[in-house]
Every structure is written in structure tokens, then in C-alpha cells.
mmCIF file of C-alpha atoms in Angstrom:
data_model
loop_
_atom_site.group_PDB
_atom_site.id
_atom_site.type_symbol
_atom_site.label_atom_id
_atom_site.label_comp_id
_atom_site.label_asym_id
_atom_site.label_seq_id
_atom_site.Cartn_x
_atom_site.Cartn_y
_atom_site.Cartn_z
ATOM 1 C CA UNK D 29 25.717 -5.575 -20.276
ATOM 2 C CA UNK D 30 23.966 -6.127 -16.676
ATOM 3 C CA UNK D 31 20.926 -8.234 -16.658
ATOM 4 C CA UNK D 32 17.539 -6.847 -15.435
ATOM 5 C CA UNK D 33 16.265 -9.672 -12.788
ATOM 6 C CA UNK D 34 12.918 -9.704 -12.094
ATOM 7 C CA UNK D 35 10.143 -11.387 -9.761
ATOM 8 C CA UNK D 36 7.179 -13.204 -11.841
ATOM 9 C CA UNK D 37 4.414 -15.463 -11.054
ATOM 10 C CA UNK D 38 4.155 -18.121 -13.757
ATOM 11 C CA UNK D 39 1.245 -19.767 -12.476
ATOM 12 C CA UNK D 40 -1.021 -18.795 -9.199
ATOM 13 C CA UNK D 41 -0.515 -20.725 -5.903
ATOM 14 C CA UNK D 42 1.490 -20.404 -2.545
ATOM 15 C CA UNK D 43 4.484 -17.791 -2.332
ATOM 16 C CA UNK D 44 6.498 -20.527 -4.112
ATOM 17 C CA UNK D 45 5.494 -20.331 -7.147
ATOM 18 C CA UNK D 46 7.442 -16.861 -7.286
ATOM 19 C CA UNK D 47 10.070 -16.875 -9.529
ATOM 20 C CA UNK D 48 13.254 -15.187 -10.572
ATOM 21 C CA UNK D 49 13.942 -14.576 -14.581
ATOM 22 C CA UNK D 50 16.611 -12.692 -16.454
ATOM 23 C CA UNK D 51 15.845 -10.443 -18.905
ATOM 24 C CA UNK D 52 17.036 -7.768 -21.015
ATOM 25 C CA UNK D 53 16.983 -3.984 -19.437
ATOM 26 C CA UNK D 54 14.251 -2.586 -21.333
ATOM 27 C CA UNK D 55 14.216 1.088 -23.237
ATOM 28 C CA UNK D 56 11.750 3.895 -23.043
ATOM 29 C CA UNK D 57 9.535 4.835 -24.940
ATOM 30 C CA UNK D 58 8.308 8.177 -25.521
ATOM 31 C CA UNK D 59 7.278 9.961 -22.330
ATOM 32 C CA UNK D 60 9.007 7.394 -20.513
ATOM 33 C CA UNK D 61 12.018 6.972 -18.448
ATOM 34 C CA UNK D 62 13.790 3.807 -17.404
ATOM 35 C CA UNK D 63 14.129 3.423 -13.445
ATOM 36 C CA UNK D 64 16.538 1.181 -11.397
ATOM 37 C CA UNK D 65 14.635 0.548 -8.688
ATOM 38 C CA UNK D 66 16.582 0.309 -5.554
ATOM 39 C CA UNK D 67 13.454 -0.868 -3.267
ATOM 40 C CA UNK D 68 9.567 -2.403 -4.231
ATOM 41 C CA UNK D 69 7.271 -2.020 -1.636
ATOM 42 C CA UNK D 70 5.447 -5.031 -0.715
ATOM 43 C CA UNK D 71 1.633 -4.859 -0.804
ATOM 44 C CA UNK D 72 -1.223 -7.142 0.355
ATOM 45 C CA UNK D 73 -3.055 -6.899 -3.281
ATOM 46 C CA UNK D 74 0.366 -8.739 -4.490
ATOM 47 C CA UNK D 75 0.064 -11.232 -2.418
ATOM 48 C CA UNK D 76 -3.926 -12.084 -3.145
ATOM 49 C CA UNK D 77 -2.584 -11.329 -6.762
ATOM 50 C CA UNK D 78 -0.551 -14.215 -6.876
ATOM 51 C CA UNK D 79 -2.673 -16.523 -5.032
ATOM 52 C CA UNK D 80 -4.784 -16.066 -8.281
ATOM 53 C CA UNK D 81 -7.504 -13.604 -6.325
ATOM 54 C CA UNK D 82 -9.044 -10.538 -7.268
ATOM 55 C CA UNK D 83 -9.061 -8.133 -9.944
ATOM 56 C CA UNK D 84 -5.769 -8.276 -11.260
ATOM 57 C CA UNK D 85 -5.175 -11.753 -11.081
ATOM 58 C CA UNK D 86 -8.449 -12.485 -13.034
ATOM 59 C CA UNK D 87 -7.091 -9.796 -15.916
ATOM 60 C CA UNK D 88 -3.624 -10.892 -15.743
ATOM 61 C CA UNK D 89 -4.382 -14.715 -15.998
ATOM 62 C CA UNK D 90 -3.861 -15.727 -19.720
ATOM 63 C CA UNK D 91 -0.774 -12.257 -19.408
ATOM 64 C CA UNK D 92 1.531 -15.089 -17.244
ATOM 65 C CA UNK D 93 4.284 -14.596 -16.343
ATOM 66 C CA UNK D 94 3.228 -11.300 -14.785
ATOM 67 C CA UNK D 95 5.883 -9.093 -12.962
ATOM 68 C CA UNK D 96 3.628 -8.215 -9.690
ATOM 69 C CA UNK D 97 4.796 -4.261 -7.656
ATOM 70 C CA UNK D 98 2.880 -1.254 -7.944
ATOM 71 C CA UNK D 99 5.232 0.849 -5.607
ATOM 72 C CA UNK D 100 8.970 1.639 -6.434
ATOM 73 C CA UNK D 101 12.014 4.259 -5.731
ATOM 74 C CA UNK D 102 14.774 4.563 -7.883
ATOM 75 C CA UNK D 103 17.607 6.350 -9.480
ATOM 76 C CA UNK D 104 16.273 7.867 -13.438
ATOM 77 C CA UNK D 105 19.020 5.949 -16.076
ATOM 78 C CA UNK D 106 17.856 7.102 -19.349
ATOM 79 C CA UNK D 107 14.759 9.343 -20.905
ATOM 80 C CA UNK D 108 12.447 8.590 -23.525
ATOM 81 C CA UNK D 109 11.523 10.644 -26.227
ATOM 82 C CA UNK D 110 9.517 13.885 -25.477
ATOM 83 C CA UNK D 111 10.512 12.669 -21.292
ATOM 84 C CA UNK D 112 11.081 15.900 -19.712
ATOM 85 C CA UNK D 113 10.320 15.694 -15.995
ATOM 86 C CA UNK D 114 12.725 14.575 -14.408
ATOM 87 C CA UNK D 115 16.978 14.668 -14.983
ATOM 88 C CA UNK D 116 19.105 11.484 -15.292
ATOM 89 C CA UNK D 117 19.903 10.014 -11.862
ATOM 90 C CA UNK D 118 17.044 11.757 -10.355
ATOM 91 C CA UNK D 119 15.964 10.358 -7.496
ATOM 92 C CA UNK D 120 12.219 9.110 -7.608
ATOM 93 C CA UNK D 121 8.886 7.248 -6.071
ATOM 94 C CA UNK D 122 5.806 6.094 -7.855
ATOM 95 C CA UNK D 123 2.355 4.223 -7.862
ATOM 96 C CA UNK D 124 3.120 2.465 -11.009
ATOM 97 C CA UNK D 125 1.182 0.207 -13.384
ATOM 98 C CA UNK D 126 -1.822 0.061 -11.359
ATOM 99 C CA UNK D 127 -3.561 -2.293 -11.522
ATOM 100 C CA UNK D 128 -3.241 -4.751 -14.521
ATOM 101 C CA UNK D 129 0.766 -3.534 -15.896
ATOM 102 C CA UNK D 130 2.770 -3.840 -11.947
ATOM 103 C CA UNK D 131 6.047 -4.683 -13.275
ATOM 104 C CA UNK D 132 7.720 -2.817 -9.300
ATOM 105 C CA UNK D 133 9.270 -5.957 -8.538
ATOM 106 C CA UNK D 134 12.107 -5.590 -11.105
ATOM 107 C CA UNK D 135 15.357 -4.070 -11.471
ATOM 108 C CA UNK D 136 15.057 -2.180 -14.064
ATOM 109 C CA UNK D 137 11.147 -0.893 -15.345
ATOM 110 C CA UNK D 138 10.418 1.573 -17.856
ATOM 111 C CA UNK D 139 7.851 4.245 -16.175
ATOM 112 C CA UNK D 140 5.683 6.715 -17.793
ATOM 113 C CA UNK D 141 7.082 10.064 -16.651
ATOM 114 C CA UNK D 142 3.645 10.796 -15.373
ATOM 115 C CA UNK D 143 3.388 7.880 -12.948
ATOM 116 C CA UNK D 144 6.450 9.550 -10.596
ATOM 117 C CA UNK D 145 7.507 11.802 -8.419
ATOM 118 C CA UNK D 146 10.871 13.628 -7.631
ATOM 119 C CA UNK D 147 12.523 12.570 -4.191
ATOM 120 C CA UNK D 148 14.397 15.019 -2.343
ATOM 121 C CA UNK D 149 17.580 14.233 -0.810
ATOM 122 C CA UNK D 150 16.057 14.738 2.536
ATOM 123 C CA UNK D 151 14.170 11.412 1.906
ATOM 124 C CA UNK D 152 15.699 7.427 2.056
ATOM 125 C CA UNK D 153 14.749 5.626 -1.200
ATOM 126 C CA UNK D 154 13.264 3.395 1.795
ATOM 127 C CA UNK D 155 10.776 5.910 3.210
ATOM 128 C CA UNK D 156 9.936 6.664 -1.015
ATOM 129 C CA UNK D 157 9.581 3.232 -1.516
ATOM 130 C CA UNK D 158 6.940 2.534 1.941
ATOM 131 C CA UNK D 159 4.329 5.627 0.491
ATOM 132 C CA UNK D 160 2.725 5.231 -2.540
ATOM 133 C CA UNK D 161 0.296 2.587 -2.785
ATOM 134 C CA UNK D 162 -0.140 2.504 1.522
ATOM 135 C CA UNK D 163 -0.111 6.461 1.610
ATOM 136 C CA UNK D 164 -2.332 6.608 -1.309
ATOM 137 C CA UNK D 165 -4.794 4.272 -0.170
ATOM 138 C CA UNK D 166 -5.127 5.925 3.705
ATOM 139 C CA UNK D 167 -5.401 9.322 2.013
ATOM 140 C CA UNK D 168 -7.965 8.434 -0.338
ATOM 141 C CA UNK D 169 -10.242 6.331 2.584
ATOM 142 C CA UNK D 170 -10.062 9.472 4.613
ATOM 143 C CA UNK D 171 -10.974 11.631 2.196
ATOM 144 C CA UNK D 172 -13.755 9.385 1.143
ATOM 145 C CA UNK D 173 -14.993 9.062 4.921
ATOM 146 C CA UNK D 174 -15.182 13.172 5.665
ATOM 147 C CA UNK D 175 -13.656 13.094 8.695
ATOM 148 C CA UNK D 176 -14.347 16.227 10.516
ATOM 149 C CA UNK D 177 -12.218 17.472 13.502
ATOM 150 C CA UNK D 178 -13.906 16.049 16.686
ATOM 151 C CA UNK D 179 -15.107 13.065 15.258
ATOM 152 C CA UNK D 180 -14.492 9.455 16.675
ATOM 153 C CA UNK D 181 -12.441 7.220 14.270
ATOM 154 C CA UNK D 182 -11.736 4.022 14.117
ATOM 155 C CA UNK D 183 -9.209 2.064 12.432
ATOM 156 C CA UNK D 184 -9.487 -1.813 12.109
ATOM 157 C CA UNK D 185 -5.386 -2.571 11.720
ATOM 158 C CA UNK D 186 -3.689 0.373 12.777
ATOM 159 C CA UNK D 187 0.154 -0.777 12.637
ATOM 160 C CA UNK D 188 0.038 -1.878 9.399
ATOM 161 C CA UNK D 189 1.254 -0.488 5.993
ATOM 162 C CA UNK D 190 -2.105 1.485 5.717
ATOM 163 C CA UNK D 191 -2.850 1.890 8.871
ATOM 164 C CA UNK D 192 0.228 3.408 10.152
ATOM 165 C CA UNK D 193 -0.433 6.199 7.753
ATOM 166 C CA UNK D 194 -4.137 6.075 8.228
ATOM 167 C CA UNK D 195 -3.850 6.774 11.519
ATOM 168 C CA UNK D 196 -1.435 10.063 11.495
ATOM 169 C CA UNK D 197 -3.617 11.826 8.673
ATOM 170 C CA UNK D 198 -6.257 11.070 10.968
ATOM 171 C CA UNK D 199 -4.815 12.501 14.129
ATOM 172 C CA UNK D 200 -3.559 15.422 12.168
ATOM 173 C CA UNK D 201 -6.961 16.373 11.184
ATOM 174 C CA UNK D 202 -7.971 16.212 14.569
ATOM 175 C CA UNK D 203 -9.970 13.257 14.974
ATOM 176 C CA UNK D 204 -10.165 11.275 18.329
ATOM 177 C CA UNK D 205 -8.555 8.318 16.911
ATOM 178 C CA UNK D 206 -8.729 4.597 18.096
ATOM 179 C CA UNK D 207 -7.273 1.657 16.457
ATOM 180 C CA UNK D 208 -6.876 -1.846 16.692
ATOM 181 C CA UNK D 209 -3.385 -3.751 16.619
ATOM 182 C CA UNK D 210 -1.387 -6.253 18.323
ATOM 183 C CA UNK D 211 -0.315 -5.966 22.057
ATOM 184 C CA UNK D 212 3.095 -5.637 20.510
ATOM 185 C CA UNK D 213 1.602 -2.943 18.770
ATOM 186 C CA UNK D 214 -0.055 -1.114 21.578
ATOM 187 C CA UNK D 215 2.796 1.471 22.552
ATOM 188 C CA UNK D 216 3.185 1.967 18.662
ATOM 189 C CA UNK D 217 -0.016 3.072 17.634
ATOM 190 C CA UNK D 218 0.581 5.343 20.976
ATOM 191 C CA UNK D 219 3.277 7.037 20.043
ATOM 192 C CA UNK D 220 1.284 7.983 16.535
ATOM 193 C CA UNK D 221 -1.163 9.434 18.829
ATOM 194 C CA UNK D 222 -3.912 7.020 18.798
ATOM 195 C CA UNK D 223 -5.233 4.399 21.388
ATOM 196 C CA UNK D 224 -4.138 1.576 21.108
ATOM 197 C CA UNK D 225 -6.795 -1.608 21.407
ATOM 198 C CA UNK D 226 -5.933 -4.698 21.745
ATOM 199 C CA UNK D 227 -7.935 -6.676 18.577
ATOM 200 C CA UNK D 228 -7.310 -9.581 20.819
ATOM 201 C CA UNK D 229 -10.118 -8.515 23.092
ATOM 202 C CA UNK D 230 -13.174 -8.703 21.166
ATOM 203 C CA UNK D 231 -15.084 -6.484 22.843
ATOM 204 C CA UNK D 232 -12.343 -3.899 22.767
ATOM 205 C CA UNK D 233 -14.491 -1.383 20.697
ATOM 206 C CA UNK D 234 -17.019 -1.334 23.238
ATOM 207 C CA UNK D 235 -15.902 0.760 25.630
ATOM 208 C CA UNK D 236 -15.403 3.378 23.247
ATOM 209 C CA UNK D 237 -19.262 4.737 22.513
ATOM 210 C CA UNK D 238 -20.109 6.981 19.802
ATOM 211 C CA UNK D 239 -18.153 6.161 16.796
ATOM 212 C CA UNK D 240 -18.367 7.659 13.947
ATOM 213 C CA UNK D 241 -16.551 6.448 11.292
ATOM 214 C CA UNK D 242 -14.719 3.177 10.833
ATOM 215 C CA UNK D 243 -11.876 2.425 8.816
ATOM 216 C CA UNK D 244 -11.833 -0.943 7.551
ATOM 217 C CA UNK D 245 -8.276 -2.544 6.664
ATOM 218 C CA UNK D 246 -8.822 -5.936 7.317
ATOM 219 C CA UNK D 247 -12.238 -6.908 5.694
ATOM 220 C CA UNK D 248 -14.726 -9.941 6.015
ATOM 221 C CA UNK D 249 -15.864 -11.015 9.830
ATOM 222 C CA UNK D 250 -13.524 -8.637 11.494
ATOM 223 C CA UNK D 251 -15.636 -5.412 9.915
ATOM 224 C CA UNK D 252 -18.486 -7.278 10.767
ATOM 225 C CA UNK D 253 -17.964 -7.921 14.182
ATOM 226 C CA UNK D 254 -16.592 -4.377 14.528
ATOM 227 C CA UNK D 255 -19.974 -2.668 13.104
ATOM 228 C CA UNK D 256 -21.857 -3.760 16.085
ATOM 229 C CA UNK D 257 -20.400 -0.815 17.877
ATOM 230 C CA UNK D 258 -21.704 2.147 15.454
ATOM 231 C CA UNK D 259 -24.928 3.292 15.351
ATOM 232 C CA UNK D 260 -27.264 4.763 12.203
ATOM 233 C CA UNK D 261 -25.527 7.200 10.156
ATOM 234 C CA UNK D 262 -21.777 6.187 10.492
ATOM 235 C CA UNK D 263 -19.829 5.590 8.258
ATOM 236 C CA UNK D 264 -18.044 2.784 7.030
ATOM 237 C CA UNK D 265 -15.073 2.610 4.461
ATOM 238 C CA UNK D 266 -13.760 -1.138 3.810
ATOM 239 C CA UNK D 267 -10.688 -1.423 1.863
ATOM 240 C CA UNK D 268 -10.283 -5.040 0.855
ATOM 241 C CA UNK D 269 -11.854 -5.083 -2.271
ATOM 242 C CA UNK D 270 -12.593 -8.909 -1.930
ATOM 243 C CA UNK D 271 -14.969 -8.899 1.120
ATOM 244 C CA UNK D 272 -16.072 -5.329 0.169
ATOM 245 C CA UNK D 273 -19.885 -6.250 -1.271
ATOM 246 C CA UNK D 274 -20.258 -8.415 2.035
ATOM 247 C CA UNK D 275 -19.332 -5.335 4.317
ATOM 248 C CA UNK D 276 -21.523 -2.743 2.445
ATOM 249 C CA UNK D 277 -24.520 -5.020 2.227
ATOM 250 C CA UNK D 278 -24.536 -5.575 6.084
ATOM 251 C CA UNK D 279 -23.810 -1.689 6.601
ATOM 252 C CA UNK D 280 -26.851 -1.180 4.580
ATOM 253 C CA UNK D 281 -29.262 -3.606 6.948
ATOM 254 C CA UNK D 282 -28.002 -1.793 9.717
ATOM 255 C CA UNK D 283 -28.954 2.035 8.483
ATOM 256 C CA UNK D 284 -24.712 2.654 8.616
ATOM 257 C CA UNK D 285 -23.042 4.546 5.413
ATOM 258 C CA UNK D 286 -20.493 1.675 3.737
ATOM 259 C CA UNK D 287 -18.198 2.144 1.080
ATOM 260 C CA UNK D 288 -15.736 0.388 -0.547
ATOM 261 C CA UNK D 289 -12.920 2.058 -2.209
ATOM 262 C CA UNK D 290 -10.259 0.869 -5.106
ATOM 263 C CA UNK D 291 -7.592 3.346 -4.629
ATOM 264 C CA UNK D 292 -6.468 5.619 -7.486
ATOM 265 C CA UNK D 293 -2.925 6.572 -8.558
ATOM 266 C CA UNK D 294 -2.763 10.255 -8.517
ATOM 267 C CA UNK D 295 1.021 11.823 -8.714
ATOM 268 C CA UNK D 296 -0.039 15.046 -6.975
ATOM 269 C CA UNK D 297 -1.373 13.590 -4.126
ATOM 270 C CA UNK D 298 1.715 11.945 -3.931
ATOM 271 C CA UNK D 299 3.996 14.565 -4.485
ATOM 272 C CA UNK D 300 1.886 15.982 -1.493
ATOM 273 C CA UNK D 301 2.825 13.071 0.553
ATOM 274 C CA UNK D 302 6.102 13.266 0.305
ATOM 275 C CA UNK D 303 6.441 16.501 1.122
ATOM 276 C CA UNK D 304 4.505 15.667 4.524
ATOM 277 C CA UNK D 305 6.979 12.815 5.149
ATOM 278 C CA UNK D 306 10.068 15.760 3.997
ATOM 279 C CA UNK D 307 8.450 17.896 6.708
ATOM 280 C CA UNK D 308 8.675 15.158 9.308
ATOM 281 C CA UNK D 309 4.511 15.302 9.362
ATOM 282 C CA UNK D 310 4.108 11.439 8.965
ATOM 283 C CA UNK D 311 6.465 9.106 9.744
ATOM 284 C CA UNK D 312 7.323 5.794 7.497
ATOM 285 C CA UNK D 313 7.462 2.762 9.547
ATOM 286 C CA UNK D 314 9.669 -0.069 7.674
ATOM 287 C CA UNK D 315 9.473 -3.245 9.360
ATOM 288 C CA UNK D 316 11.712 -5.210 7.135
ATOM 289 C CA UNK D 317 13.876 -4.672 4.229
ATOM 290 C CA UNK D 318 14.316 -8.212 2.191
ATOM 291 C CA UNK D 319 16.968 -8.900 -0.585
ATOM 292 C CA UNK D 320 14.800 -9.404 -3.458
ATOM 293 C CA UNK D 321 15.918 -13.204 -3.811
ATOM 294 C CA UNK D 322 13.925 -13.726 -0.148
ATOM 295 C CA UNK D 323 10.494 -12.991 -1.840
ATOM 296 C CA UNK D 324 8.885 -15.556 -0.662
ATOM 297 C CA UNK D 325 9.879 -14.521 2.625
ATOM 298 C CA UNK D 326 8.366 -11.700 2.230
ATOM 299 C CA UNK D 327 5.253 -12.565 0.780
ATOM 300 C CA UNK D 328 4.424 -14.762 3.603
ATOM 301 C CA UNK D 329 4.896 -12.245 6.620
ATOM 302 C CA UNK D 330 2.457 -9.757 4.632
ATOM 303 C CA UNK D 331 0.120 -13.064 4.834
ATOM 304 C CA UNK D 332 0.537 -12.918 8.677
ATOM 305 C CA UNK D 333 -1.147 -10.093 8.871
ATOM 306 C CA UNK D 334 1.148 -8.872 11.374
ATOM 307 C CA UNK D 335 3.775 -6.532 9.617
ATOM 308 C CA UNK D 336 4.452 -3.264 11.376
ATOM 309 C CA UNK D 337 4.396 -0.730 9.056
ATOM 310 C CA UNK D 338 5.781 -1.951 5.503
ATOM 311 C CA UNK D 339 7.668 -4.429 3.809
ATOM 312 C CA UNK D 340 10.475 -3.994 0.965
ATOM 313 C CA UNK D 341 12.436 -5.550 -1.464
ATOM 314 C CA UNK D 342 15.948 -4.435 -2.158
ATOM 315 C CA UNK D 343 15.809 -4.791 -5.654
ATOM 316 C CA UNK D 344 19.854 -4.503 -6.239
ATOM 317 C CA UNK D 345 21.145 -6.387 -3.708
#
């Protein structure tokens, strides 16, 4: 009987304190289905997670060890009672567990049904893997920003996991859309159909004029700095939940619109997105697929704040 491996944090602290157990390959129950997951996506909330910050970490903190991952694709093994959805070895992709249950960085996890969606074969179990919590979250700040075609957007971290995605919803709804990255980056964000600025230059929003809404990624002093350059009646949507109360309060003082925004799992929405990606309408990025004993690897590049595009764990390797 093969052993179900999985990623925990005992105790909060540096990306060290991530640890491998054994365990038993769990069943479903009803309305579930049991998933071996061939990738987790990497996210920044599991990293502040297991440094002990945030939401989940506070909820999860007398729950340790907690299996961290909120974004998987797999093969379907077995069905629960009353699981109908999907077929056995159906390929699929979810936003699971979000926020207090995680349990993505695994290989095996027992899924409610509802939390997934089918993969066609035209998609990688990579590309499935990259889009739910990233895609989610982009979607979801757009949406919450009402971009209108011709507007001026602006996207603090535009080659990241978010970003990336961010950026192409953005461009397909028309927007004229700037965003920050790297000079690695530059040609990148380009190519998405952005410009590219150099966050390096701190004056690089300057030149730009009449913005009107800015997508936040990145949080703290960095949105700060970056509101100088709108004007009354633009709006702001900061993602970070941890610097979030900071952002809005100075949006307020300057007469700007701020919001923060806790992304919600919603399996149409991504159904929806991967039917974009199926259509070759937005384009994963991958930066770096990691065996899933190099977590700690991998936890400390998504601390760098300078992954392009996403991070995964190859959960069976």
C-alpha cells in the first residue's frame, strides 16, 4: 500500500521548519473524491502562513501540524458516496480548502467534488496547477476595480503569479496597461502587452499621468509610494491582506477609492479560466517546477519576491 507524503508546518518560523510526514492515503467521504495531485502551486499566503502571519496562521495555530496548498491538479482515484462529477482518472484543478483546511501540498487529498474543475487534455497538469488561487485572485481584483475599456491601469508586480494574469485580463478588456517588474522582466510584461516599468526607478510611474486604477500586489510602502501618482477618484485595490488597512486608510486621506480584497473560491469562474487558458487567451507562465522534497527551496524564492510567473511542487516525484 503506497504512502501519502505530505508537507506540514509543525511549528511557525523560517522555511525550515517545513516538514515531510507519512501518512495513510485518506478515503472520501460523501461528495468527495480522492485526488493524486501531480503538482501544488506555490502561493505567497503559504509562505506568510507558515511564518505564523495572517489569517490562517492565527486559525490554524493550536490545528499544528497543518498541511499548507490551496491550489492542486490531479488525476480522480476513487469517488465518495453521492460523488458524481467527475469519472475516475479524470483529470482536474481546484482552489481547495481555502482558507483554514489547505491540505494542496500532499499526495494524495480528499476534495469536495464541488471545489474542482475538469481539465481537458488540451491543458498540462502544470498550466492547471499555476491558475486557481493566482487566476482567481487577478480576476476577482479586476472585477472589483471596474475597469472600463480606455482606462489607465496599473499593476504594482506585473511578472508575478498574479500579476502575469492580472495583466492579460486587463489588456484583454482593453485597458492601457502599465506595470511594474524587474528589468529582467521588462521584455516579459511586453510581450503580454503591457509596458513594462522598471520598479527600480522610483519615479517610474510618473511619466505616465492620468491613472486610473491601481492594482496593488505587493502591499505596504510600495502602494504607498505608488499612490502619489493618482489623483481623486481612482481607484485602488491592494491585495495583501496584511498591509491592506494601512493602504485603504491613506487612500482615504487622499480622496482615492481603496479596497482590499480576500479572494473567493468560486469553481465557475474557474472553469471559465481554464477555458481562456484552453483557448490560448492567457498564457501560464511557470517559472520553476520543484520536487516536492525541495520545499524549502521553494518557499524561499516566493520570499524573493522575484518569481516570474508561478512556482510548483511536483507532488509525485
Amino acid at each position: 500500500m503506497p504512502s501519502n507524503a505530505k508537507i506540514v508546518i509543525s511549528q511557525f518560523g523560517a522555511p525550515e521548519q517545513l516538514e515531510i510526514l507519512d501518512s495513510d492515503i485518506p478515503s472520501p467521504q460523501e461528495g468527495e473524491v480522492l485526488v493524486k495531485v501531480s503538482y501544488a502551486g506555490v502561493n505567497p499566503i503559504d509562505v506568510k502562513t507558515r511564518a505564523g502571519l495572517g489569517w490562517a496562521a492565527q486559525h490554524n495555530k493550536n490545528n499544528l501540524p497543518w498541511t499548507p496548498g490551496y491550489d492542486i491538479s490531479g488525476v480522480v482515484l476513487k469517488q465518495g458516496e453521492g460523488s458524481r462529477k467527475f469519472n475516475l482518472n479524470d483529470m482536474v484543478t481546484g482552489f481547495i480548502g481555502f482558507p483554514l483546511r489547505g491540505g494542496g501540498y500532499s499526495q494524495y487529498v480528499c476534495v469536495p467534488e464541488s471545489e474542482l474543475a475538469l481539465v481537458p487534455e488540451d491543458i498540462s497538469l502544470k498550466a492547471a496547477a499555476a491558475i486557481p488561487l493566482a487566476g482567481q485572485t487577478a480576476a476577482q481584483a479586476l472585477e472589483k476595480a471596474q475597469i472600463q475599456s480606455g482606462e489607465t491601469v496599473v499593476i504594482l508586480a506585473g511578472a508575478g503569479g498574479v500579476g502575469h494574469i492580472a495583466v492579460q485580463i486587463a489588456v484583454a478588456a482593453k485597458t492601457k496597461v502599465y506595470a511594474t517588474c524587474s528589468a529582467d522582466n521588462l521584455e516579459y510584461v511586453n510581450s503580454l502587452g503591457a509596458t513594462g516599468l522598471d520598479y527600480a526607478n522610483t519615479d517610474c510611474l510618473k511619466e505616465i499621468g492620468h491613472i486610473d486604477v491601481l492594482i496593488d500586489l505587493v502591499g505596504g510602502d510600495t502602494a504607498i509610494q505608488a499612490m502619489k501618482h493618482l489623483h481623486p477618484g481612482s481607484r485602488v485595490i491592494t491585495v495583501p491582506t496584511i498591509t491592506a488597512s494601512s493602504v485603504c486608510e491613506h487612500a482615504s486621506q487622499m480622496g482615492i477609492i481603496g479596497m482590499g480584497i480576500l479572494v473567493e473560491p468560486d469553481v465557475t469562474q474557474l472553469e471559465e479560466l481554464v477555458k481562456l487558458i484552453s483557448a490560448g487567451m492567457i498564457k501560464v507562465e511557470i517559472e520553476q517546477v520543484l520536487n516536492y522534497q525541495d520545499v524549502v527551496t521553494a518557499h524561499k524564492k516566493i520570499e524573493t519576491g522575484r518569481a516570474r510567473g508561478k512556482i510548483l511542487l511536483n507532488m509525485q516525484s
